[in-house]
PDB file of C-alpha atoms in Angstrom:
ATOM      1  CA  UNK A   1     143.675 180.427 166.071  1.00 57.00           C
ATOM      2  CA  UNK A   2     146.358 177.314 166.111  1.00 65.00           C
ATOM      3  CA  UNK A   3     148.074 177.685 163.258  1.00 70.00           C
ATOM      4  CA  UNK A   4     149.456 174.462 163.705  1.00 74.00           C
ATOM      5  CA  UNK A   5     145.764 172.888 163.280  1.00 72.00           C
ATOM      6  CA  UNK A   6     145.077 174.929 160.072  1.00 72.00           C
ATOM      7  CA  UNK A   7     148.158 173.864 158.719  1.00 80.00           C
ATOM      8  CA  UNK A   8     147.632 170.508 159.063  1.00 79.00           C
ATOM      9  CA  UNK A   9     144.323 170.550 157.888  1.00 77.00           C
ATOM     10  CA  UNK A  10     144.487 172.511 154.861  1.00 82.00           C
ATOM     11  CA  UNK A  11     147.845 170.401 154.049  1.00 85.00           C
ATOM     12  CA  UNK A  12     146.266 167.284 153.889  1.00 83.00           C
ATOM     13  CA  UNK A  13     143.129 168.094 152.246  1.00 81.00           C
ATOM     14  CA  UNK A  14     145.358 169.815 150.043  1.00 85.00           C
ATOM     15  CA  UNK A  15     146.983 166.382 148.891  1.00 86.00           C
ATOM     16  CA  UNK A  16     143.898 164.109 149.066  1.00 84.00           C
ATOM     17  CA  UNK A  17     142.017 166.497 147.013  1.00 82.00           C
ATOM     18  CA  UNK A  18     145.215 167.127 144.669  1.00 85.00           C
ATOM     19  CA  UNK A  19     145.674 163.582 144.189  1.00 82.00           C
ATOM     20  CA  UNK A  20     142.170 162.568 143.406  1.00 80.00           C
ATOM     21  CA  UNK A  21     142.252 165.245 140.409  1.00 81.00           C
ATOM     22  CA  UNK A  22     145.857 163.984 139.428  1.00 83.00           C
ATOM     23  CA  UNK A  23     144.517 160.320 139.172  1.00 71.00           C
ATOM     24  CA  UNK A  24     141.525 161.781 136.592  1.00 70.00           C
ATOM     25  CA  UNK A  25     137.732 162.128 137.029  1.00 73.00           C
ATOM     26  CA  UNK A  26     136.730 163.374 140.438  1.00 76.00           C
ATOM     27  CA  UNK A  27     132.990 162.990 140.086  1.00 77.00           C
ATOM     28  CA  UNK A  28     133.821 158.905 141.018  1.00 76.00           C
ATOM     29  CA  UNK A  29     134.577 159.713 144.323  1.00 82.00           C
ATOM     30  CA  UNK A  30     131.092 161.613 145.028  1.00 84.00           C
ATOM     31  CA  UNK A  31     128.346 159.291 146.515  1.00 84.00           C
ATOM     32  CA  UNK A  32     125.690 160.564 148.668  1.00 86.00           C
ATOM     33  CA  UNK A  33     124.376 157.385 149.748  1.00 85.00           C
ATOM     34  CA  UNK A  34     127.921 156.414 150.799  1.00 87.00           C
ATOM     35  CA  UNK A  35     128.102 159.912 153.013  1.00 90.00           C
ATOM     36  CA  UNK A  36     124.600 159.059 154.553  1.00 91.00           C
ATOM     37  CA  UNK A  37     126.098 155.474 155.885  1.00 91.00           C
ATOM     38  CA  UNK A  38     129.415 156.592 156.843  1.00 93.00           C
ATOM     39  CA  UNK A  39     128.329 160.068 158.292  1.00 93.00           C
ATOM     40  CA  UNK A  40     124.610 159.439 159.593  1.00 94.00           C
ATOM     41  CA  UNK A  41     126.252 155.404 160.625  1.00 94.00           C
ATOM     42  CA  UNK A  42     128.722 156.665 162.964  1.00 95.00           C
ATOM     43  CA  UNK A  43     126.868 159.887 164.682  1.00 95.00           C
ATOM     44  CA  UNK A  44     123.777 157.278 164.828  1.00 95.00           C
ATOM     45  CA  UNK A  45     126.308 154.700 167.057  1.00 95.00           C
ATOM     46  CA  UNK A  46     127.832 157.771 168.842  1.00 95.00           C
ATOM     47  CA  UNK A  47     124.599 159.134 170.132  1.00 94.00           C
ATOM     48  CA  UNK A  48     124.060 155.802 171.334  1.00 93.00           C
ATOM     49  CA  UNK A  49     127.246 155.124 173.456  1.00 93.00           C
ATOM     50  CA  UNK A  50     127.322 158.488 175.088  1.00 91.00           C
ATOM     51  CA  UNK A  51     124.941 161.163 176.453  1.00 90.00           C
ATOM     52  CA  UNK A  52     123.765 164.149 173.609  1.00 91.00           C
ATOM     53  CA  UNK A  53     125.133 166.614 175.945  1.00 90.00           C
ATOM     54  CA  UNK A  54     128.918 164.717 175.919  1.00 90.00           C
ATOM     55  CA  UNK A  55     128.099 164.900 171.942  1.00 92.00           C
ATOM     56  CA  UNK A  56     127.601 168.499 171.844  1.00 92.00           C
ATOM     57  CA  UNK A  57     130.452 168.928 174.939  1.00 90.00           C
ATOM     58  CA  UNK A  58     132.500 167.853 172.668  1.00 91.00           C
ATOM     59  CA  UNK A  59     132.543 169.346 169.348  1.00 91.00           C
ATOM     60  CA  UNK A  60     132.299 172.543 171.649  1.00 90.00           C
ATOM     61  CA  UNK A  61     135.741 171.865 172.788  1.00 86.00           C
ATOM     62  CA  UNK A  62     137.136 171.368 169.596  1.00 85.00           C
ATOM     63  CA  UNK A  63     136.129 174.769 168.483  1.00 86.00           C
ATOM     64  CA  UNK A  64     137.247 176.429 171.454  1.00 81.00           C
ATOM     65  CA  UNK A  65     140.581 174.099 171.605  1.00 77.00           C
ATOM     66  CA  UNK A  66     141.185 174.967 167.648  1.00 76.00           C
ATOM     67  CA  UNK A  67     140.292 178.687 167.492  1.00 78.00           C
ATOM     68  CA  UNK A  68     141.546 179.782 171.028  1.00 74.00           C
ATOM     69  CA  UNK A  69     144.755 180.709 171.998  1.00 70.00           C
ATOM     70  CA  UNK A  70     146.671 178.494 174.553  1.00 72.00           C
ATOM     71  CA  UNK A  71     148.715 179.734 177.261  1.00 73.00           C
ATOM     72  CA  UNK A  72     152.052 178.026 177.446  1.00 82.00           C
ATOM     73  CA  UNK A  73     153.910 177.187 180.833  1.00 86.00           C
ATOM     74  CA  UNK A  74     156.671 179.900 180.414  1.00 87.00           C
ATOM     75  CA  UNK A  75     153.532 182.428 180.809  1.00 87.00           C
ATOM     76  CA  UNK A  76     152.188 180.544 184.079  1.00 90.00           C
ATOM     77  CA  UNK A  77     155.336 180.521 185.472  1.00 89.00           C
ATOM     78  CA  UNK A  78     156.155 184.667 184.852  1.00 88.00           C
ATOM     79  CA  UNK A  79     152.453 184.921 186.158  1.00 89.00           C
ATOM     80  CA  UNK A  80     153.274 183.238 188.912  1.00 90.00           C
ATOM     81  CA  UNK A  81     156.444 185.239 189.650  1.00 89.00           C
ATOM     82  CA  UNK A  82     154.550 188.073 189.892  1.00 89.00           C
ATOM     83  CA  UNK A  83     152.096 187.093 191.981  1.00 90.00           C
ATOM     84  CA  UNK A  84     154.960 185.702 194.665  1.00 89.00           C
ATOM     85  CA  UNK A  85     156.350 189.436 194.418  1.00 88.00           C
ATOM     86  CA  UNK A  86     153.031 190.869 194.909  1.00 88.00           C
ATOM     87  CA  UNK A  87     153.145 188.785 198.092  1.00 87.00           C
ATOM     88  CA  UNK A  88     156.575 189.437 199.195  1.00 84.00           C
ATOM     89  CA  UNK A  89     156.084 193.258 199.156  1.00 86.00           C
ATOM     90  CA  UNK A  90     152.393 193.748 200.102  1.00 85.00           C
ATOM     91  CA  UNK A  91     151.466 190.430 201.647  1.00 85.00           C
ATOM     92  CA  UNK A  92     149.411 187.532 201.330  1.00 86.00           C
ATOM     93  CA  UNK A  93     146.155 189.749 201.613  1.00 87.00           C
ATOM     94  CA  UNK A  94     147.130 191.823 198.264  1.00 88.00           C
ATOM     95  CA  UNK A  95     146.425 188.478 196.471  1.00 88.00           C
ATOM     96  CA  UNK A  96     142.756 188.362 197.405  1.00 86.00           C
ATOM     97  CA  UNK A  97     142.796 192.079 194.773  1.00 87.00           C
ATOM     98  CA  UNK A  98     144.275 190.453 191.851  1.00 85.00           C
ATOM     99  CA  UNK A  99     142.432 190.008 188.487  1.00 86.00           C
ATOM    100  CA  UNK A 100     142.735 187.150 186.533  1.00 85.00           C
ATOM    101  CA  UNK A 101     140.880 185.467 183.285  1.00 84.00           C
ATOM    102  CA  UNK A 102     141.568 181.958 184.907  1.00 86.00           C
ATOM    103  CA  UNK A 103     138.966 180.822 187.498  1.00 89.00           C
ATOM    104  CA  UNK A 104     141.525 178.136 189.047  1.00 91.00           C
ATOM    105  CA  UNK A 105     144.198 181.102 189.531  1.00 91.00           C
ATOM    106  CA  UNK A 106     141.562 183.057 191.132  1.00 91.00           C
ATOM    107  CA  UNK A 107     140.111 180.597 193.140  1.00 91.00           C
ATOM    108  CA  UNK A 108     144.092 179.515 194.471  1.00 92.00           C
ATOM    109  CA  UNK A 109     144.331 183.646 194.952  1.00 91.00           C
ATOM    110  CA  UNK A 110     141.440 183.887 197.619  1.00 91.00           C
ATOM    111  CA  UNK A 111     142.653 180.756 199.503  1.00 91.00           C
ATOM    112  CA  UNK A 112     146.155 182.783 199.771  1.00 89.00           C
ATOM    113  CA  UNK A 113     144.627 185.894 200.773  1.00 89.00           C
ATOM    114  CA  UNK A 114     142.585 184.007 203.398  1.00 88.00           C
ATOM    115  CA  UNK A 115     145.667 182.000 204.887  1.00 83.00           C
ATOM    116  CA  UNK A 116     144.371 178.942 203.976  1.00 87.00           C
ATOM    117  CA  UNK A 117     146.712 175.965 204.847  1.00 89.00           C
ATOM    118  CA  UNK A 118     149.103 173.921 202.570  1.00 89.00           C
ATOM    119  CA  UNK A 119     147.007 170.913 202.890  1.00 92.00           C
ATOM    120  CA  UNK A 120     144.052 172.803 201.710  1.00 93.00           C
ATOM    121  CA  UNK A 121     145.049 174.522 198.906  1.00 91.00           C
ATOM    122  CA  UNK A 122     146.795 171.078 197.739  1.00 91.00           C
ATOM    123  CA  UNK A 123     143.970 169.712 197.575  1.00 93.00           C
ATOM    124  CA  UNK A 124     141.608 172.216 196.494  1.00 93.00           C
ATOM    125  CA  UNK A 125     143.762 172.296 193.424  1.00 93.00           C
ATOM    126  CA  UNK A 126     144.487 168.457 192.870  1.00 93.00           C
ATOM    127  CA  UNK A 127     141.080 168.412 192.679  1.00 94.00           C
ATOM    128  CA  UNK A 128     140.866 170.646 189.897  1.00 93.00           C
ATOM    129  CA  UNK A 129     143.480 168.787 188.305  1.00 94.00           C
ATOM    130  CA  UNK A 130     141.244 165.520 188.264  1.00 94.00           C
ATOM    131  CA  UNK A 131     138.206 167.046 187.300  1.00 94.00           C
ATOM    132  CA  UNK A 132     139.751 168.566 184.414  1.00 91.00           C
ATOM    133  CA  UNK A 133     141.360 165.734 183.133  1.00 93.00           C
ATOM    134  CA  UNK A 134     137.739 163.455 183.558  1.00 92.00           C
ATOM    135  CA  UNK A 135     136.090 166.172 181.537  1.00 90.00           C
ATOM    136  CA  UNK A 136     138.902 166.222 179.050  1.00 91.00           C
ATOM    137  CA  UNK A 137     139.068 162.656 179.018  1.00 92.00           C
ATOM    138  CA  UNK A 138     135.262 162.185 178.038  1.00 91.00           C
ATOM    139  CA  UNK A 139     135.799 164.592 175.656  1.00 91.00           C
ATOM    140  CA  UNK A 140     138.408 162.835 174.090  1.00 93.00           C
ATOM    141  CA  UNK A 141     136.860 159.375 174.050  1.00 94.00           C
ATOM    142  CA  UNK A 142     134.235 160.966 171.789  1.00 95.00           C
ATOM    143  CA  UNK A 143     136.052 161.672 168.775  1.00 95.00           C
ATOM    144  CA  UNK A 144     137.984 158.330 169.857  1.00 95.00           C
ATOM    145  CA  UNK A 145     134.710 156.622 169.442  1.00 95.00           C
ATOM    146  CA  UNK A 146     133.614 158.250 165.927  1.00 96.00           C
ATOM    147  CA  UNK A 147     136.986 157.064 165.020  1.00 96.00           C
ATOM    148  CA  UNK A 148     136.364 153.560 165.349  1.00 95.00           C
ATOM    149  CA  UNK A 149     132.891 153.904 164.128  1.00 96.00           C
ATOM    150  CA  UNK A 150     133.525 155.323 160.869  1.00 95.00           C
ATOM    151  CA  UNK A 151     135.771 152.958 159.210  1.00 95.00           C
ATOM    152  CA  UNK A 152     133.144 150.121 160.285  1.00 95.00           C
ATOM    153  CA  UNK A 153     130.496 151.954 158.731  1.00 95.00           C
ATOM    154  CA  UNK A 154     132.626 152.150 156.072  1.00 93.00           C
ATOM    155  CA  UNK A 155     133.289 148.670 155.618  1.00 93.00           C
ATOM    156  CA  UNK A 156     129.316 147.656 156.241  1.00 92.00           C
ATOM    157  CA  UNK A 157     128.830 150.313 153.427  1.00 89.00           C
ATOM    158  CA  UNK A 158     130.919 148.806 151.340  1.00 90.00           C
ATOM    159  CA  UNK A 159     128.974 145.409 152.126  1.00 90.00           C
ATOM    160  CA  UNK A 160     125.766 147.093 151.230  1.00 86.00           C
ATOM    161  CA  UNK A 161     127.268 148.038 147.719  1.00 84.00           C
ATOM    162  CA  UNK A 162     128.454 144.087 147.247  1.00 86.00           C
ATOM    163  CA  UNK A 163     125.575 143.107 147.649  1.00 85.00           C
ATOM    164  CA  UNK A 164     123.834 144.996 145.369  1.00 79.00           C
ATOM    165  CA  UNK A 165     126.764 144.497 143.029  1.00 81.00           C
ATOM    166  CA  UNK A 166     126.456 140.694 143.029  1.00 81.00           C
ATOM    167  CA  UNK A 167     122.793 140.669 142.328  1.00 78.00           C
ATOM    168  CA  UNK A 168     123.427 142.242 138.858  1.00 74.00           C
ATOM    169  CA  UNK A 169     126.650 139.776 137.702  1.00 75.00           C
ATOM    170  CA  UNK A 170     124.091 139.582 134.931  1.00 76.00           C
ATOM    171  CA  UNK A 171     125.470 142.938 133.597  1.00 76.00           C
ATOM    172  CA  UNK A 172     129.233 142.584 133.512  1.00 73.00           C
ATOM    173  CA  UNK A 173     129.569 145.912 132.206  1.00 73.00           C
ATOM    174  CA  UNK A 174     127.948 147.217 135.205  1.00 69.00           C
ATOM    175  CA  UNK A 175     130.341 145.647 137.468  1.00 74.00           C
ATOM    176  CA  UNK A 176     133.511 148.007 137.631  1.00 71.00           C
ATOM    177  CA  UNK A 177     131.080 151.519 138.316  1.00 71.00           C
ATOM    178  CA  UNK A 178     128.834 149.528 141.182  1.00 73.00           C
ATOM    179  CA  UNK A 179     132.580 147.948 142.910  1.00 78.00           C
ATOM    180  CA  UNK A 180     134.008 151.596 142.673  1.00 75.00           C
ATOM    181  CA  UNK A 181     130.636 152.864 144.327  1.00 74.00           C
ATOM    182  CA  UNK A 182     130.675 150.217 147.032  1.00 80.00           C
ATOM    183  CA  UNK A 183     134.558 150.696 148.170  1.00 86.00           C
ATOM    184  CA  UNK A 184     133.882 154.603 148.333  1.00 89.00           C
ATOM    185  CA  UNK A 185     132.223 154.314 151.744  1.00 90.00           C
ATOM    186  CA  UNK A 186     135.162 152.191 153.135  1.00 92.00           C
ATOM    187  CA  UNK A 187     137.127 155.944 151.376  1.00 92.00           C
ATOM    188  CA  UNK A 188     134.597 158.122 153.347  1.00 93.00           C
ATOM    189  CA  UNK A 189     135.385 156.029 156.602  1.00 94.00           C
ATOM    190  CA  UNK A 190     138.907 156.471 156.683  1.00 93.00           C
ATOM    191  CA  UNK A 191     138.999 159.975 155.393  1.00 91.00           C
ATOM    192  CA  UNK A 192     137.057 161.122 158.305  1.00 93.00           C
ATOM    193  CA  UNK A 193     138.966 158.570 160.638  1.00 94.00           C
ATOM    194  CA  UNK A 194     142.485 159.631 160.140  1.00 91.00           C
ATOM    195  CA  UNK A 195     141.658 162.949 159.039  1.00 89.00           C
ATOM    196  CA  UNK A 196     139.551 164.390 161.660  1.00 90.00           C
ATOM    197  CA  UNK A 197     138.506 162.751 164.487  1.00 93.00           C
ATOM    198  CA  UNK A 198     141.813 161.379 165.456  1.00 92.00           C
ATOM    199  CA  UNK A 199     143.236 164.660 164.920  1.00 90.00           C
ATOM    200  CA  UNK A 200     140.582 166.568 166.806  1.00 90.00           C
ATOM    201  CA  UNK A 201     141.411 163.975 169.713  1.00 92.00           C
ATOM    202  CA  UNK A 202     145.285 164.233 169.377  1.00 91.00           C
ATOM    203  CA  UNK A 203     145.000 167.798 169.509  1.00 89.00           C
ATOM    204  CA  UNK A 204     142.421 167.850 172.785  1.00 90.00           C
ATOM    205  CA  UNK A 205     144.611 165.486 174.544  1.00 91.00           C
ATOM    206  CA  UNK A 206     147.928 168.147 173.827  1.00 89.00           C
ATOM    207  CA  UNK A 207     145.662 170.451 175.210  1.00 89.00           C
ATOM    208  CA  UNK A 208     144.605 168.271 178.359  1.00 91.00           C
ATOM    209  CA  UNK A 209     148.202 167.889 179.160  1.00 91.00           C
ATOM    210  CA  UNK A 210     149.387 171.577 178.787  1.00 90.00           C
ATOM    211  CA  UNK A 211     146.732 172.994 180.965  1.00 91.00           C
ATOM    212  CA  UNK A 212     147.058 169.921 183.583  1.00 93.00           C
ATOM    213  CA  UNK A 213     150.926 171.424 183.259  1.00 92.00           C
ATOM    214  CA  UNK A 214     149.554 174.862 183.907  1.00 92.00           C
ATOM    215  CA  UNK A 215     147.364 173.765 187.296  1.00 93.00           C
ATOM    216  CA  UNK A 216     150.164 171.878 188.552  1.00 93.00           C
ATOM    217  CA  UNK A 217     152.562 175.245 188.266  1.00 93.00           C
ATOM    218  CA  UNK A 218     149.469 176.988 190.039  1.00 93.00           C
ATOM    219  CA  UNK A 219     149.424 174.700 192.857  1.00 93.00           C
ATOM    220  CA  UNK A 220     153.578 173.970 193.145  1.00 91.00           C
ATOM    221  CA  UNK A 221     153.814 177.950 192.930  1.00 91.00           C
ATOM    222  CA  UNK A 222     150.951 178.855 195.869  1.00 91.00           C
ATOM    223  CA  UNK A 223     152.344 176.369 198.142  1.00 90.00           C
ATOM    224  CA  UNK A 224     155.652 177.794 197.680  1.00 89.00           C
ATOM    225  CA  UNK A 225     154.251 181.611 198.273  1.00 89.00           C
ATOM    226  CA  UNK A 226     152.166 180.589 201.016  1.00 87.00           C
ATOM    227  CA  UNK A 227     155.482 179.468 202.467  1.00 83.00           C
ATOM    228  CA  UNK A 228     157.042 182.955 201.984  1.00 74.00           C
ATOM    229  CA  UNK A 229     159.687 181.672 199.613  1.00 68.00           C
ATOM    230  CA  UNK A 230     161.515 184.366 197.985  1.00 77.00           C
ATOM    231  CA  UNK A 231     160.581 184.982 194.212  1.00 77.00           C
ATOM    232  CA  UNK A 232     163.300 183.591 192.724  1.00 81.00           C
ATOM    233  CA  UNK A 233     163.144 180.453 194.314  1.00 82.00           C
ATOM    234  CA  UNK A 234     159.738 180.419 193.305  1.00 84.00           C
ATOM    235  CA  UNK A 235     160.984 180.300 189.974  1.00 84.00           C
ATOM    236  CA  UNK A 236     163.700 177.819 190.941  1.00 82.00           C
ATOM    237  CA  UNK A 237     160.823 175.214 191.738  1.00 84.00           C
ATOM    238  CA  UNK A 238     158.377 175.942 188.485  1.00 87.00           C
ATOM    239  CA  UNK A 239     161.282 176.090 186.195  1.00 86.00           C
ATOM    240  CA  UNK A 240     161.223 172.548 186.289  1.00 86.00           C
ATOM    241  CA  UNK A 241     158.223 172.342 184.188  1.00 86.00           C
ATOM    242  CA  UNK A 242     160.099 173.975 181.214  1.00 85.00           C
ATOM    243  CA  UNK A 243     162.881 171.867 179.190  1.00 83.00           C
ATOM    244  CA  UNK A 244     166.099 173.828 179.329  1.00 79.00           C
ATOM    245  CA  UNK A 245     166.179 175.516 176.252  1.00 74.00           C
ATOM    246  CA  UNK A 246     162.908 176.758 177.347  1.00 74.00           C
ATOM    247  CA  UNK A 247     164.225 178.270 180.735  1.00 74.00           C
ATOM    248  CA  UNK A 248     164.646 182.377 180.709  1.00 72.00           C
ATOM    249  CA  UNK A 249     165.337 185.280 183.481  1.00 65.00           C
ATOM    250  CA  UNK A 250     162.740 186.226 185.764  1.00 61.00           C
ATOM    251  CA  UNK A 251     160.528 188.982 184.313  1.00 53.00           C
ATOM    252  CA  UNK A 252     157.290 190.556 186.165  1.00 47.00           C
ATOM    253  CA  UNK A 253     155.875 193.036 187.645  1.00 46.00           C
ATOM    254  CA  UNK A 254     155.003 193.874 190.679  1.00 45.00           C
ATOM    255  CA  UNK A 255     151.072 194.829 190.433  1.00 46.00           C
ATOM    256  CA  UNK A 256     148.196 193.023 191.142  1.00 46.00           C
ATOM    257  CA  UNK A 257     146.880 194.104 187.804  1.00 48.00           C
ATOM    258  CA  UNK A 258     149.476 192.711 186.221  1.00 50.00           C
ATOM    259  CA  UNK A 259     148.292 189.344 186.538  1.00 57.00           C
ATOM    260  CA  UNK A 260     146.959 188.066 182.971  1.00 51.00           C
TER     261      UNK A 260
END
């Protein structure tokens, strides 16, 4: 679970809701109509800029990206290690045995173990590199999206509620309730604006950029074991990735089941 997420979350619903109740009666601030325009407004416009599946695609991601833990550079890089001693003692070949959780890692495994040539495993894993940052990217513009759309269903809630506000200036006493009413869907819009989806999209876009870290420390470490470099200038080259404070001593074993 990220922590950081919960944190965050709990935090700020924490002061919203705290400061509604500090400012008096709570039961202004629930509107069911409001929810309908704001909520059923903006997945209504989503579902009609992108596919269902990118829909679904993406709250799937969110889960996984909020509930699963990440694995940080410092671990790719010791992972890496070990894999360039693996080679170094047993040979390219040993690679094609090890056991991994990551299907890139894998994948750049059995190119090693079949001698496959700089250029191709460059590639092979650039390409991996773009096609997870398109499907990140898509992901992203989702929540984006439902960001944008919820304020302005918001706002056209709000409308909806002048409207109906106007057509009763016959009742002045009526006026102050139906204004609250109308402005709590512009409330609704920006609550779920800057409170979720922007988040959710912030936090998938950390993610994009950590594991787009991680592939480039796969490929930038293969090419440098295909190349027979010894392990610690193996870790020379992918220390890069990490800021200084960051940096440690080369740890690792020496087994392919090592290999998380």
């Amino acid at each position: 679970m990220d922590f950081a997420s919960l944190l965050g979350i709990i935090s700020g619903l924490a002061l919203i809701i705290s400061a509604i109740f500090i400012g008096g009666n709570a039961d202004v601030f629930v509107n069911v109509p409001g929810v309908m325009i704001v909520v059923g407004g903006t997945m209504a416009a989503t579902l009609l800029t992108v596919q269902f599946k990118d829909v679904l695609n993406a709250f799937r991601a969110a889960y996984i990206v909020f509930t699963r833990d990440k694995t940080n550079s410092s671990e790719m890089i010791d992972t890496m290690i070990k894999l360039s001693r693996i080679s170094h003692r047993h040979g390219l070949l040993k690679l094609g045995d090890v056991k991994t959780d990551s299907a890139v890692l894998r994948r750049a495994c059995n190119l090693l173990s079949e001698a496959a040539s700089e250029q191709v495993i460059r590639n092979t894993l650039q390409n991996e590199i773009d096609s997870l940052m398109a499907r990140h990217f898509s992901v992203q513009e989702v929540f984006r999206k439902m960001a944008a759309y919820a304020p302005a269903f918001g706002m056209l809630g709000t409308l909806i509620g002048l409207i109906q506000m106007l057509s009763e200036l016959d009742n002045p006493e009526a006026i102050g309730p139906a204004m609250a009413v109308a402005l709590l869907t512009t409330f609704y819009g920006s609550l779920l604006a800057t409170m979720v989806f922007l988040p959710i999209a912030g936090k998938l876009k950390a993610r994009t950029l950590m594991e787009v870290t991680n592939l480039e420390i796969i490929r930038e470490g293969c090419i440098s074991i295909l190349t027979n470099d010894h392990y610690a200038h193996v870790y020379e080259q992918l220390s890069a990735y990490l800021p200084e404070a960051a940096r440690k001593p080369i740890t690792g074993g020496d087994k392919a089941k090592d290999v998380k």
